[in-house]
mmCIF file with all atom_site columns, C-alpha atoms and ligand atoms in Angstrom:
data_model
loop_
_atom_site.group_PDB
_atom_site.id
_atom_site.type_symbol
_atom_site.label_atom_id
_atom_site.label_alt_id
_atom_site.label_comp_id
_atom_site.label_asym_id
_atom_site.label_entity_id
_atom_site.label_seq_id
_atom_site.pdbx_PDB_ins_code
_atom_site.Cartn_x
_atom_site.Cartn_y
_atom_site.Cartn_z
_atom_site.occupancy
_atom_site.B_iso_or_equiv
_atom_site.pdbx_formal_charge
_atom_site.auth_seq_id
_atom_site.auth_comp_id
_atom_site.auth_asym_id
_atom_site.auth_atom_id
_atom_site.pdbx_PDB_model_num
ATOM   1   C  CA  . MET H 1 1   ? 0.000   0.000  0.000   1.00 90.00 ? 21  MET H CA  1
ATOM   2   C  CA  . LEU H 1 2   ? 1.392   3.362  -1.049  1.00 97.00 ? 22  LEU H CA  1
ATOM   3   C  CA  . THR H 1 3   ? -0.477  6.568  -0.269  1.00 98.00 ? 23  THR H CA  1
ATOM   4   C  CA  . LEU H 1 4   ? 0.222   10.229 -0.839  1.00 98.00 ? 24  LEU H CA  1
ATOM   5   C  CA  . THR H 1 5   ? -1.285  12.891 1.415   1.00 98.00 ? 25  THR H CA  1
ATOM   6   C  CA  . TRP H 1 6   ? -1.123  16.639 0.861   1.00 98.00 ? 26  TRP H CA  1
ATOM   7   C  CA  . LEU H 1 7   ? -0.590  18.315 4.228   1.00 98.00 ? 27  LEU H CA  1
ATOM   8   C  CA  . GLY H 1 8   ? -1.090  21.815 2.803   1.00 97.00 ? 28  GLY H CA  1
ATOM   9   C  CA  . HIS H 1 9   ? 1.172   24.229 0.898   1.00 98.00 ? 29  HIS H CA  1
ATOM   10  C  CA  . ALA H 1 10  ? 4.158   22.180 -0.387  1.00 98.00 ? 30  ALA H CA  1
ATOM   11  C  CA  . CYS H 1 11  ? 4.159   19.560 2.378   1.00 98.00 ? 31  CYS H CA  1
ATOM   12  C  CA  . TRP H 1 12  ? 3.462   15.956 1.332   1.00 98.00 ? 32  TRP H CA  1
ATOM   13  C  CA  . LEU H 1 13  ? 3.442   12.682 3.219   1.00 98.00 ? 33  LEU H CA  1
ATOM   14  C  CA  . LEU H 1 14  ? 4.210   9.487  1.308   1.00 98.00 ? 34  LEU H CA  1
ATOM   15  C  CA  . ARG H 1 15  ? 3.441   6.319  3.266   1.00 98.00 ? 35  ARG H CA  1
ATOM   16  C  CA  . THR H 1 16  ? 4.198   2.679  2.639   1.00 97.00 ? 36  THR H CA  1
ATOM   17  C  CA  . ASP H 1 17  ? 3.305   -0.133 5.047   1.00 96.00 ? 37  ASP H CA  1
ATOM   18  C  CA  . ARG H 1 18  ? 6.668   0.390  6.723   1.00 96.00 ? 38  ARG H CA  1
ATOM   19  C  CA  . HIS H 1 19  ? 7.823   3.959  6.077   1.00 97.00 ? 39  HIS H CA  1
ATOM   20  C  CA  . SER H 1 20  ? 6.613   7.546  6.332   1.00 98.00 ? 40  SER H CA  1
ATOM   21  C  CA  . ILE H 1 21  ? 8.406   9.972  4.055   1.00 98.00 ? 41  ILE H CA  1
ATOM   22  C  CA  . LEU H 1 22  ? 7.668   13.619 4.733   1.00 98.00 ? 42  LEU H CA  1
ATOM   23  C  CA  . LEU H 1 23  ? 8.500   16.360 2.214   1.00 98.00 ? 43  LEU H CA  1
ATOM   24  C  CA  . ASP H 1 24  ? 8.990   20.033 3.085   1.00 98.00 ? 44  ASP H CA  1
ATOM   25  C  CA  . PRO H 1 25  ? 7.294   19.969 6.513   1.00 98.00 ? 45  PRO H CA  1
ATOM   26  C  CA  . PHE H 1 26  ? 6.115   23.546 6.888   1.00 98.00 ? 46  PHE H CA  1
ATOM   27  C  CA  . LEU H 1 27  ? 3.224   23.025 9.321   1.00 98.00 ? 47  LEU H CA  1
ATOM   28  C  CA  . THR H 1 28  ? 3.637   25.605 12.118  1.00 98.00 ? 48  THR H CA  1
ATOM   29  C  CA  . GLY H 1 29  ? 2.358   28.894 10.692  1.00 96.00 ? 49  GLY H CA  1
ATOM   30  C  CA  . ASN H 1 30  ? 0.915   27.193 7.616   1.00 96.00 ? 50  ASN H CA  1
ATOM   31  C  CA  . PRO H 1 31  ? -2.749  28.232 7.464   1.00 95.00 ? 51  PRO H CA  1
ATOM   32  C  CA  . ALA H 1 32  ? -3.566  25.168 5.309   1.00 93.00 ? 52  ALA H CA  1
ATOM   33  C  CA  . ALA H 1 33  ? -1.750  22.586 7.466   1.00 96.00 ? 53  ALA H CA  1
ATOM   34  C  CA  . ALA H 1 34  ? -3.688  19.338 7.927   1.00 91.00 ? 54  ALA H CA  1
ATOM   35  C  CA  . LEU H 1 35  ? -1.519  18.087 10.803  1.00 95.00 ? 55  LEU H CA  1
ATOM   36  C  CA  . SER H 1 36  ? 0.657   19.692 13.455  1.00 97.00 ? 56  SER H CA  1
ATOM   37  C  CA  . ALA H 1 37  ? 4.398   19.250 13.755  1.00 98.00 ? 57  ALA H CA  1
ATOM   38  C  CA  . ASP H 1 38  ? 3.771   17.456 17.064  1.00 98.00 ? 58  ASP H CA  1
ATOM   39  C  CA  . GLU H 1 39  ? 1.773   14.633 15.486  1.00 97.00 ? 59  GLU H CA  1
ATOM   40  C  CA  . VAL H 1 40  ? 3.003   14.146 11.922  1.00 98.00 ? 60  VAL H CA  1
ATOM   41  C  CA  . PRO H 1 41  ? 4.769   10.796 11.391  1.00 98.00 ? 61  PRO H CA  1
ATOM   42  C  CA  . ALA H 1 42  ? 8.195   10.696 9.742   1.00 98.00 ? 62  ALA H CA  1
ATOM   43  C  CA  . ASP H 1 43  ? 10.994  8.198  9.188   1.00 98.00 ? 63  ASP H CA  1
ATOM   44  C  CA  . PHE H 1 44  ? 12.549  10.381 6.500   1.00 98.00 ? 64  PHE H CA  1
ATOM   45  C  CA  . ILE H 1 45  ? 12.246  14.123 5.904   1.00 98.00 ? 65  ILE H CA  1
ATOM   46  C  CA  . LEU H 1 46  ? 13.085  15.474 2.463   1.00 98.00 ? 66  LEU H CA  1
ATOM   47  C  CA  . VAL H 1 47  ? 13.828  19.198 2.239   1.00 98.00 ? 67  VAL H CA  1
ATOM   48  C  CA  . SER H 1 48  ? 13.837  20.723 -1.246  1.00 98.00 ? 68  SER H CA  1
ATOM   49  C  CA  . HIS H 1 49  ? 15.403  24.109 -0.447  1.00 98.00 ? 69  HIS H CA  1
ATOM   50  C  CA  . GLY H 1 50  ? 16.137  26.598 2.290   1.00 98.00 ? 70  GLY H CA  1
ATOM   51  C  CA  . HIS H 1 51  ? 13.036  28.791 2.279   1.00 98.00 ? 71  HIS H CA  1
ATOM   52  C  CA  . GLY H 1 52  ? 11.030  28.930 5.487   1.00 98.00 ? 72  GLY H CA  1
ATOM   53  C  CA  . ASP H 1 53  ? 7.894   27.526 3.836   1.00 98.00 ? 73  ASP H CA  1
ATOM   54  C  CA  . HIS H 1 54  ? 9.873   24.316 3.131   1.00 98.00 ? 74  HIS H CA  1
ATOM   55  C  CA  . VAL H 1 55  ? 12.449  23.885 5.921   1.00 98.00 ? 75  VAL H CA  1
ATOM   56  C  CA  . GLY H 1 56  ? 9.570   24.689 8.273   1.00 98.00 ? 76  GLY H CA  1
ATOM   57  C  CA  . ASP H 1 57  ? 9.485   22.319 11.253  1.00 98.00 ? 77  ASP H CA  1
ATOM   58  C  CA  . THR H 1 58  ? 12.199  19.977 9.959   1.00 98.00 ? 78  THR H CA  1
ATOM   59  C  CA  . ALA H 1 59  ? 14.454  20.232 13.025  1.00 98.00 ? 79  ALA H CA  1
ATOM   60  C  CA  . GLN H 1 60  ? 11.637  19.803 15.559  1.00 98.00 ? 80  GLN H CA  1
ATOM   61  C  CA  . ILE H 1 61  ? 10.165  16.788 13.743  1.00 98.00 ? 81  ILE H CA  1
ATOM   62  C  CA  . ALA H 1 62  ? 13.606  15.223 13.254  1.00 98.00 ? 82  ALA H CA  1
ATOM   63  C  CA  . HIS H 1 63  ? 14.304  15.546 16.995  1.00 98.00 ? 83  HIS H CA  1
ATOM   64  C  CA  . ARG H 1 64  ? 10.910  14.132 17.995  1.00 98.00 ? 84  ARG H CA  1
ATOM   65  C  CA  . THR H 1 65  ? 10.821  11.209 15.547  1.00 98.00 ? 85  THR H CA  1
ATOM   66  C  CA  . GLY H 1 66  ? 14.503  10.495 14.913  1.00 98.00 ? 86  GLY H CA  1
ATOM   67  C  CA  . ALA H 1 67  ? 13.762  10.801 11.181  1.00 98.00 ? 87  ALA H CA  1
ATOM   68  C  CA  . GLN H 1 68  ? 16.694  11.003 8.816   1.00 98.00 ? 88  GLN H CA  1
ATOM   69  C  CA  . VAL H 1 69  ? 16.836  14.282 6.882   1.00 98.00 ? 89  VAL H CA  1
ATOM   70  C  CA  . ILE H 1 70  ? 17.733  14.269 3.192   1.00 98.00 ? 90  ILE H CA  1
ATOM   71  C  CA  . ALA H 1 71  ? 18.594  17.600 1.611   1.00 98.00 ? 91  ALA H CA  1
ATOM   72  C  CA  . MET H 1 72  ? 21.188  19.629 -0.248  1.00 98.00 ? 92  MET H CA  1
ATOM   73  C  CA  . TYR H 1 73  ? 24.555  19.443 1.512   1.00 98.00 ? 93  TYR H CA  1
ATOM   74  C  CA  . GLU H 1 74  ? 24.470  23.123 2.577   1.00 98.00 ? 94  GLU H CA  1
ATOM   75  C  CA  . ILE H 1 75  ? 21.084  22.581 4.230   1.00 98.00 ? 95  ILE H CA  1
ATOM   76  C  CA  . THR H 1 76  ? 22.105  19.461 6.158   1.00 98.00 ? 96  THR H CA  1
ATOM   77  C  CA  . GLN H 1 77  ? 25.233  21.303 7.365   1.00 98.00 ? 97  GLN H CA  1
ATOM   78  C  CA  . TRP H 1 78  ? 23.105  24.246 8.493   1.00 98.00 ? 98  TRP H CA  1
ATOM   79  C  CA  . LEU H 1 79  ? 20.642  21.944 10.280  1.00 98.00 ? 99  LEU H CA  1
ATOM   80  C  CA  . GLU H 1 80  ? 23.493  20.284 12.129  1.00 98.00 ? 100 GLU H CA  1
ATOM   81  C  CA  . LYS H 1 81  ? 25.265  23.533 13.035  1.00 98.00 ? 101 LYS H CA  1
ATOM   82  C  CA  . HIS H 1 82  ? 22.215  25.569 14.073  1.00 97.00 ? 102 HIS H CA  1
ATOM   83  C  CA  . HIS H 1 83  ? 19.695  22.912 15.133  1.00 98.00 ? 103 HIS H CA  1
ATOM   84  C  CA  . ARG H 1 84  ? 21.851  19.903 16.156  1.00 98.00 ? 104 ARG H CA  1
ATOM   85  C  CA  . VAL H 1 85  ? 20.230  17.657 13.538  1.00 98.00 ? 105 VAL H CA  1
ATOM   86  C  CA  . SER H 1 86  ? 22.926  15.041 13.023  1.00 94.00 ? 106 SER H CA  1
ATOM   87  C  CA  . ASN H 1 87  ? 20.972  12.204 11.368  1.00 98.00 ? 107 ASN H CA  1
ATOM   88  C  CA  . ALA H 1 88  ? 21.087  13.582 7.835   1.00 98.00 ? 108 ALA H CA  1
ATOM   89  C  CA  . ILE H 1 89  ? 22.291  12.807 4.337   1.00 98.00 ? 109 ILE H CA  1
ATOM   90  C  CA  . GLY H 1 90  ? 23.664  15.799 2.438   1.00 98.00 ? 110 GLY H CA  1
ATOM   91  C  CA  . MET H 1 91  ? 23.465  15.440 -1.333  1.00 98.00 ? 111 MET H CA  1
ATOM   92  C  CA  . ASN H 1 92  ? 23.740  17.496 -4.486  1.00 98.00 ? 112 ASN H CA  1
ATOM   93  C  CA  . LEU H 1 93  ? 22.039  17.717 -7.861  1.00 98.00 ? 113 LEU H CA  1
ATOM   94  C  CA  . GLY H 1 94  ? 22.095  14.582 -9.974  1.00 98.00 ? 114 GLY H CA  1
ATOM   95  C  CA  . GLY H 1 95  ? 23.097  12.373 -7.072  1.00 98.00 ? 115 GLY H CA  1
ATOM   96  C  CA  . ALA H 1 96  ? 21.065  9.383  -5.990  1.00 98.00 ? 116 ALA H CA  1
ATOM   97  C  CA  . VAL H 1 97  ? 21.026  7.307  -2.845  1.00 98.00 ? 117 VAL H CA  1
ATOM   98  C  CA  . ASP H 1 98  ? 19.548  3.933  -1.872  1.00 98.00 ? 118 ASP H CA  1
ATOM   99  C  CA  . LEU H 1 99  ? 17.447  4.175  1.265   1.00 98.00 ? 119 LEU H CA  1
ATOM   100 C  CA  . PRO H 1 100 ? 15.364  1.615  3.183   1.00 97.00 ? 120 PRO H CA  1
ATOM   101 C  CA  . PHE H 1 101 ? 12.207  2.645  1.275   1.00 96.00 ? 121 PHE H CA  1
ATOM   102 C  CA  . GLY H 1 102 ? 13.798  2.723  -2.196  1.00 97.00 ? 122 GLY H CA  1
ATOM   103 C  CA  . ARG H 1 103 ? 15.955  4.967  -4.355  1.00 98.00 ? 123 ARG H CA  1
ATOM   104 C  CA  . LEU H 1 104 ? 15.994  8.755  -4.246  1.00 98.00 ? 124 LEU H CA  1
ATOM   105 C  CA  . LYS H 1 105 ? 17.522  11.033 -6.854  1.00 98.00 ? 125 LYS H CA  1
ATOM   106 C  CA  . MET H 1 106 ? 18.033  14.752 -6.389  1.00 98.00 ? 126 MET H CA  1
ATOM   107 C  CA  . THR H 1 107 ? 16.849  16.568 -9.516  1.00 98.00 ? 127 THR H CA  1
ATOM   108 C  CA  . LEU H 1 108 ? 17.184  20.094 -10.877 1.00 98.00 ? 128 LEU H CA  1
ATOM   109 C  CA  . ALA H 1 109 ? 14.925  22.925 -9.771  1.00 98.00 ? 129 ALA H CA  1
ATOM   110 C  CA  . HIS H 1 110 ? 15.077  26.535 -10.941 1.00 98.00 ? 130 HIS H CA  1
ATOM   111 C  CA  . HIS H 1 111 ? 14.420  28.658 -7.870  1.00 98.00 ? 131 HIS H CA  1
ATOM   112 C  CA  . SER H 1 112 ? 16.457  30.163 -4.986  1.00 98.00 ? 132 SER H CA  1
ATOM   113 C  CA  . SER H 1 113 ? 17.401  28.674 -1.611  1.00 98.00 ? 133 SER H CA  1
ATOM   114 C  CA  . THR H 1 114 ? 18.319  31.155 1.123   1.00 98.00 ? 134 THR H CA  1
ATOM   115 C  CA  . LEU H 1 115 ? 17.816  29.713 4.608   1.00 98.00 ? 135 LEU H CA  1
ATOM   116 C  CA  . PRO H 1 116 ? 15.622  31.496 7.215   1.00 97.00 ? 136 PRO H CA  1
ATOM   117 C  CA  . ASP H 1 117 ? 18.620  33.205 8.890   1.00 97.00 ? 137 ASP H CA  1
ATOM   118 C  CA  . GLY H 1 118 ? 20.039  34.405 5.565   1.00 98.00 ? 138 GLY H CA  1
ATOM   119 C  CA  . SER H 1 119 ? 22.567  31.562 5.204   1.00 98.00 ? 139 SER H CA  1
ATOM   120 C  CA  . PRO H 1 120 ? 23.038  30.230 1.670   1.00 97.00 ? 140 PRO H CA  1
ATOM   121 C  CA  . GLY H 1 121 ? 21.229  26.924 1.121   1.00 98.00 ? 141 GLY H CA  1
ATOM   122 C  CA  . GLY H 1 122 ? 23.050  25.890 -2.057  1.00 98.00 ? 142 GLY H CA  1
ATOM   123 C  CA  . ASN H 1 123 ? 20.889  25.002 -5.025  1.00 98.00 ? 143 ASN H CA  1
ATOM   124 C  CA  . PRO H 1 124 ? 17.201  24.138 -4.713  1.00 98.00 ? 144 PRO H CA  1
ATOM   125 C  CA  . CYS H 1 125 ? 16.150  20.684 -5.885  1.00 98.00 ? 145 CYS H CA  1
ATOM   126 C  CA  . GLY H 1 126 ? 13.340  18.313 -6.733  1.00 98.00 ? 146 GLY H CA  1
ATOM   127 C  CA  . PHE H 1 127 ? 13.162  14.597 -5.882  1.00 98.00 ? 147 PHE H CA  1
ATOM   128 C  CA  . LEU H 1 128 ? 12.620  11.523 -8.027  1.00 98.00 ? 148 LEU H CA  1
ATOM   129 C  CA  . LEU H 1 129 ? 11.682  8.487  -5.920  1.00 98.00 ? 149 LEU H CA  1
ATOM   130 C  CA  . GLN H 1 130 ? 11.557  4.825  -6.843  1.00 98.00 ? 150 GLN H CA  1
ATOM   131 C  CA  . ILE H 1 131 ? 9.434   3.248  -4.187  1.00 97.00 ? 151 ILE H CA  1
ATOM   132 C  CA  . GLU H 1 132 ? 7.323   0.055  -4.082  1.00 92.00 ? 152 GLU H CA  1
ATOM   133 C  CA  . GLY H 1 133 ? 7.864   -0.392 -7.816  1.00 93.00 ? 153 GLY H CA  1
ATOM   134 C  CA  . ARG H 1 134 ? 6.623   3.098  -8.615  1.00 97.00 ? 154 ARG H CA  1
ATOM   135 C  CA  . ARG H 1 135 ? 8.330   6.259  -9.817  1.00 98.00 ? 155 ARG H CA  1
ATOM   136 C  CA  . ILE H 1 136 ? 7.193   9.494  -8.234  1.00 98.00 ? 156 ILE H CA  1
ATOM   137 C  CA  . TYR H 1 137 ? 8.534   12.955 -9.039  1.00 98.00 ? 157 TYR H CA  1
ATOM   138 C  CA  . PHE H 1 138 ? 8.269   15.969 -6.773  1.00 98.00 ? 158 PHE H CA  1
ATOM   139 C  CA  . ALA H 1 139 ? 9.214   19.057 -8.767  1.00 98.00 ? 159 ALA H CA  1
ATOM   140 C  CA  . CYS H 1 140 ? 9.138   21.221 -5.604  1.00 98.00 ? 160 CYS H CA  1
ATOM   141 C  CA  . ASP H 1 141 ? 9.562   24.987 -6.050  1.00 98.00 ? 161 ASP H CA  1
ATOM   142 C  CA  . THR H 1 142 ? 10.638  25.533 -9.632  1.00 98.00 ? 162 THR H CA  1
ATOM   143 C  CA  . ALA H 1 143 ? 10.024  27.219 -12.920 1.00 98.00 ? 163 ALA H CA  1
ATOM   144 C  CA  . LEU H 1 144 ? 9.201   25.144 -15.973 1.00 98.00 ? 164 LEU H CA  1
ATOM   145 C  CA  . PHE H 1 145 ? 12.337  23.698 -17.598 1.00 98.00 ? 165 PHE H CA  1
ATOM   146 C  CA  . GLY H 1 146 ? 12.921  21.545 -20.658 1.00 98.00 ? 166 GLY H CA  1
ATOM   147 C  CA  . ASP H 1 147 ? 14.920  18.860 -18.848 1.00 97.00 ? 167 ASP H CA  1
ATOM   148 C  CA  . MET H 1 148 ? 11.648  17.698 -17.314 1.00 98.00 ? 168 MET H CA  1
ATOM   149 C  CA  . GLN H 1 149 ? 11.371  15.663 -20.504 1.00 98.00 ? 169 GLN H CA  1
ATOM   150 C  CA  . TRP H 1 150 ? 14.398  13.624 -19.359 1.00 97.00 ? 170 TRP H CA  1
ATOM   151 C  CA  . ILE H 1 151 ? 13.105  13.284 -15.828 1.00 98.00 ? 171 ILE H CA  1
ATOM   152 C  CA  . GLY H 1 152 ? 9.947   11.699 -17.240 1.00 97.00 ? 172 GLY H CA  1
ATOM   153 C  CA  . ARG H 1 153 ? 11.753  9.409  -19.619 1.00 96.00 ? 173 ARG H CA  1
ATOM   154 C  CA  . GLY H 1 154 ? 11.736  6.305  -17.410 1.00 93.00 ? 174 GLY H CA  1
ATOM   155 C  CA  . GLY H 1 155 ? 7.979   6.690  -16.911 1.00 98.00 ? 175 GLY H CA  1
ATOM   156 C  CA  . LEU H 1 156 ? 6.289   8.360  -13.951 1.00 98.00 ? 176 LEU H CA  1
ATOM   157 C  CA  . ASP H 1 157 ? 3.409   6.963  -11.934 1.00 98.00 ? 177 ASP H CA  1
ATOM   158 C  CA  . ALA H 1 158 ? 2.841   10.339 -10.303 1.00 98.00 ? 178 ALA H CA  1
ATOM   159 C  CA  . ALA H 1 159 ? 4.170   13.887 -10.453 1.00 98.00 ? 179 ALA H CA  1
ATOM   160 C  CA  . VAL H 1 160 ? 3.625   16.674 -7.939  1.00 98.00 ? 180 VAL H CA  1
ATOM   161 C  CA  . LEU H 1 161 ? 3.920   20.125 -9.511  1.00 98.00 ? 181 LEU H CA  1
ATOM   162 C  CA  . PRO H 1 162 ? 3.572   23.648 -8.133  1.00 98.00 ? 182 PRO H CA  1
ATOM   163 C  CA  . ILE H 1 163 ? 0.735   25.670 -9.663  1.00 98.00 ? 183 ILE H CA  1
ATOM   164 C  CA  . GLY H 1 164 ? 0.647   28.707 -7.372  1.00 98.00 ? 184 GLY H CA  1
ATOM   165 C  CA  . ASP H 1 165 ? 2.420   31.092 -9.768  1.00 98.00 ? 185 ASP H CA  1
ATOM   166 C  CA  . LEU H 1 166 ? 4.295   34.201 -8.501  1.00 98.00 ? 186 LEU H CA  1
ATOM   167 C  CA  . PHE H 1 167 ? 7.082   32.196 -6.738  1.00 98.00 ? 187 PHE H CA  1
ATOM   168 C  CA  . THR H 1 168 ? 6.941   29.036 -8.893  1.00 98.00 ? 188 THR H CA  1
ATOM   169 C  CA  . MET H 1 169 ? 5.455   27.960 -12.183 1.00 98.00 ? 189 MET H CA  1
ATOM   170 C  CA  . GLY H 1 170 ? 1.763   28.699 -12.491 1.00 98.00 ? 190 GLY H CA  1
ATOM   171 C  CA  . PRO H 1 171 ? -1.134  26.679 -13.916 1.00 98.00 ? 191 PRO H CA  1
ATOM   172 C  CA  . GLU H 1 172 ? -0.309  27.383 -17.575 1.00 98.00 ? 192 GLU H CA  1
ATOM   173 C  CA  . ASP H 1 173 ? 3.343   26.359 -17.331 1.00 98.00 ? 193 ASP H CA  1
ATOM   174 C  CA  . SER H 1 174 ? 2.354   23.318 -15.281 1.00 98.00 ? 194 SER H CA  1
ATOM   175 C  CA  . LEU H 1 175 ? 0.427   22.067 -18.334 1.00 98.00 ? 195 LEU H CA  1
ATOM   176 C  CA  . GLU H 1 176 ? 3.641   22.294 -20.354 1.00 98.00 ? 196 GLU H CA  1
ATOM   177 C  CA  . ALA H 1 177 ? 5.493   20.488 -17.559 1.00 98.00 ? 197 ALA H CA  1
ATOM   178 C  CA  . ILE H 1 178 ? 2.917   17.671 -17.653 1.00 98.00 ? 198 ILE H CA  1
ATOM   179 C  CA  . LYS H 1 179 ? 3.384   17.354 -21.419 1.00 98.00 ? 199 LYS H CA  1
ATOM   180 C  CA  . LEU H 1 180 ? 7.148   16.977 -20.880 1.00 98.00 ? 200 LEU H CA  1
ATOM   181 C  CA  . LEU H 1 181 ? 6.950   14.646 -17.868 1.00 98.00 ? 201 LEU H CA  1
ATOM   182 C  CA  . ARG H 1 182 ? 4.011   12.508 -19.079 1.00 98.00 ? 202 ARG H CA  1
ATOM   183 C  CA  . PRO H 1 183 ? 3.047   11.223 -15.601 1.00 98.00 ? 203 PRO H CA  1
ATOM   184 C  CA  . ARG H 1 184 ? 0.138   8.849  -15.097 1.00 98.00 ? 204 ARG H CA  1
ATOM   185 C  CA  . LYS H 1 185 ? -1.237  10.949 -12.223 1.00 98.00 ? 205 LYS H CA  1
ATOM   186 C  CA  . VAL H 1 186 ? -0.514  14.574 -11.363 1.00 98.00 ? 206 VAL H CA  1
ATOM   187 C  CA  . PHE H 1 187 ? -1.084  16.518 -8.148  1.00 98.00 ? 207 PHE H CA  1
ATOM   188 C  CA  . PRO H 1 188 ? -0.984  20.320 -7.754  1.00 98.00 ? 208 PRO H CA  1
ATOM   189 C  CA  . SER H 1 189 ? 1.071   21.847 -4.953  1.00 98.00 ? 209 SER H CA  1
ATOM   190 C  CA  . HIS H 1 190 ? 2.193   25.229 -3.557  1.00 98.00 ? 210 HIS H CA  1
ATOM   191 C  CA  . TYR H 1 191 ? -1.177  26.949 -4.036  1.00 98.00 ? 211 TYR H CA  1
ATOM   192 C  CA  . ASP H 1 192 ? -4.082  28.379 -1.955  1.00 97.00 ? 212 ASP H CA  1
ATOM   193 C  CA  . THR H 1 193 ? -1.958  28.776 1.184   1.00 97.00 ? 213 THR H CA  1
ATOM   194 C  CA  . TRP H 1 194 ? -2.238  32.564 0.992   1.00 96.00 ? 214 TRP H CA  1
ATOM   195 C  CA  . PRO H 1 195 ? -4.108  34.936 -1.363  1.00 97.00 ? 215 PRO H CA  1
ATOM   196 C  CA  . PRO H 1 196 ? -1.093  35.713 -3.614  1.00 97.00 ? 216 PRO H CA  1
ATOM   197 C  CA  . ILE H 1 197 ? -0.889  32.039 -4.675  1.00 98.00 ? 217 ILE H CA  1
ATOM   198 C  CA  . ALA H 1 198 ? -4.628  31.283 -4.763  1.00 98.00 ? 218 ALA H CA  1
ATOM   199 C  CA  . GLN H 1 199 ? -5.595  29.142 -7.774  1.00 98.00 ? 219 GLN H CA  1
ATOM   200 C  CA  . ASP H 1 200 ? -8.683  27.393 -9.076  1.00 98.00 ? 220 ASP H CA  1
ATOM   201 C  CA  . ALA H 1 201 ? -7.615  23.743 -8.773  1.00 97.00 ? 221 ALA H CA  1
ATOM   202 C  CA  . HIS H 1 202 ? -10.773 22.498 -10.486 1.00 97.00 ? 222 HIS H CA  1
ATOM   203 C  CA  . ALA H 1 203 ? -10.213 24.705 -13.527 1.00 98.00 ? 223 ALA H CA  1
ATOM   204 C  CA  . TRP H 1 204 ? -6.612  23.474 -13.558 1.00 98.00 ? 224 TRP H CA  1
ATOM   205 C  CA  . ALA H 1 205 ? -7.761  19.855 -13.422 1.00 98.00 ? 225 ALA H CA  1
ATOM   206 C  CA  . ALA H 1 206 ? -10.197 20.429 -16.289 1.00 98.00 ? 226 ALA H CA  1
ATOM   207 C  CA  . ASN H 1 207 ? -7.359  21.868 -18.394 1.00 98.00 ? 227 ASN H CA  1
ATOM   208 C  CA  . VAL H 1 208 ? -5.089  18.940 -17.514 1.00 98.00 ? 228 VAL H CA  1
ATOM   209 C  CA  . ARG H 1 209 ? -7.792  16.500 -18.636 1.00 98.00 ? 229 ARG H CA  1
ATOM   210 C  CA  . ARG H 1 210 ? -8.397  18.395 -21.860 1.00 98.00 ? 230 ARG H CA  1
ATOM   211 C  CA  . GLU H 1 211 ? -4.777  19.017 -22.848 1.00 98.00 ? 231 GLU H CA  1
ATOM   212 C  CA  . THR H 1 212 ? -2.764  16.075 -21.475 1.00 98.00 ? 232 THR H CA  1
ATOM   213 C  CA  . ASP H 1 213 ? -2.983  12.314 -20.915 1.00 97.00 ? 233 ASP H CA  1
ATOM   214 C  CA  . ALA H 1 214 ? -2.420  12.622 -17.161 1.00 98.00 ? 234 ALA H CA  1
ATOM   215 C  CA  . GLU H 1 215 ? -5.083  12.088 -14.510 1.00 98.00 ? 235 GLU H CA  1
ATOM   216 C  CA  . PRO H 1 216 ? -5.268  15.198 -12.294 1.00 98.00 ? 236 PRO H CA  1
ATOM   217 C  CA  . LEU H 1 217 ? -5.940  14.629 -8.594  1.00 98.00 ? 237 LEU H CA  1
ATOM   218 C  CA  . THR H 1 218 ? -6.780  17.505 -6.261  1.00 98.00 ? 238 THR H CA  1
ATOM   219 C  CA  . PRO H 1 219 ? -7.047  16.086 -2.732  1.00 98.00 ? 239 PRO H CA  1
ATOM   220 C  CA  . LYS H 1 220 ? -7.947  18.303 0.185   1.00 97.00 ? 240 LYS H CA  1
ATOM   221 C  CA  . PRO H 1 221 ? -5.215  18.725 2.812   1.00 97.00 ? 241 PRO H CA  1
ATOM   222 C  CA  . GLY H 1 222 ? -5.177  15.600 4.972   1.00 97.00 ? 242 GLY H CA  1
ATOM   223 C  CA  . GLU H 1 223 ? -6.826  13.300 2.411   1.00 97.00 ? 243 GLU H CA  1
ATOM   224 C  CA  . ALA H 1 224 ? -4.689  10.214 1.633   1.00 97.00 ? 244 ALA H CA  1
ATOM   225 C  CA  . VAL H 1 225 ? -4.707  9.144  -2.028  1.00 98.00 ? 245 VAL H CA  1
ATOM   226 C  CA  . PRO H 1 226 ? -3.624  5.599  -2.998  1.00 96.00 ? 246 PRO H CA  1
ATOM   227 C  CA  . LEU H 1 227 ? -0.971  5.544  -5.728  1.00 94.00 ? 247 LEU H CA  1
HETATM 228 NI NI1 . NI  X 2 .   ? 10.835  28.643 -2.237  1.00 78.44 ? 14  NI  X NI1 1
HETATM 229 MN MN1 . MN  X 3 .   ? 7.954   27.933 -1.505  1.00 78.44 ? 15  MN  X MN1 1
#
């Protein structure tokens, strides 16, 4: 059993029978959060870049759960130095690592990555996961880029793409991204948290159905979707 749950904003929880993989756990201060940092399960925490709406509660959850943090090298160093998070794997773009739940590759993202205290977070990233025989791509905060065609080349069971616009690609560019990635299912992310990134997810889904072969899924925060 593999399920994906949107926890609001850009935070996602991927669960297998044995593992809970939490992405970008910004829950405290997130008006759309479906769970609190005190209760969310995690064996692994993936952090895509240094912005506060992604690093979020990483340190607190890592301390409470003992979860291993996987992020850009600069971010894992910062977490260790400033928050005493020592159970971490620092990586960089293009690198992959075998983990107890499967294989994780750090992919390109076009964005910025300054940490909450102004420290440089290195490059931002996305994640390509091979888990339970499925391939799942989290674009994380990024603009549209042509290399998405290569990321999709091995086939994708699901892709999670930002649609909020302003800070990331918006709904129109996400349609182009879907055409490049060709995922079986696609989930929107990084929208509706605050008015500047409000989007009509149902209009987006209708456009995805009309213009692409992907199945759009728009769960409410907290709703687990089987993959
Ligand atoms: Ni960001
Ligand atoms: Mn963001």
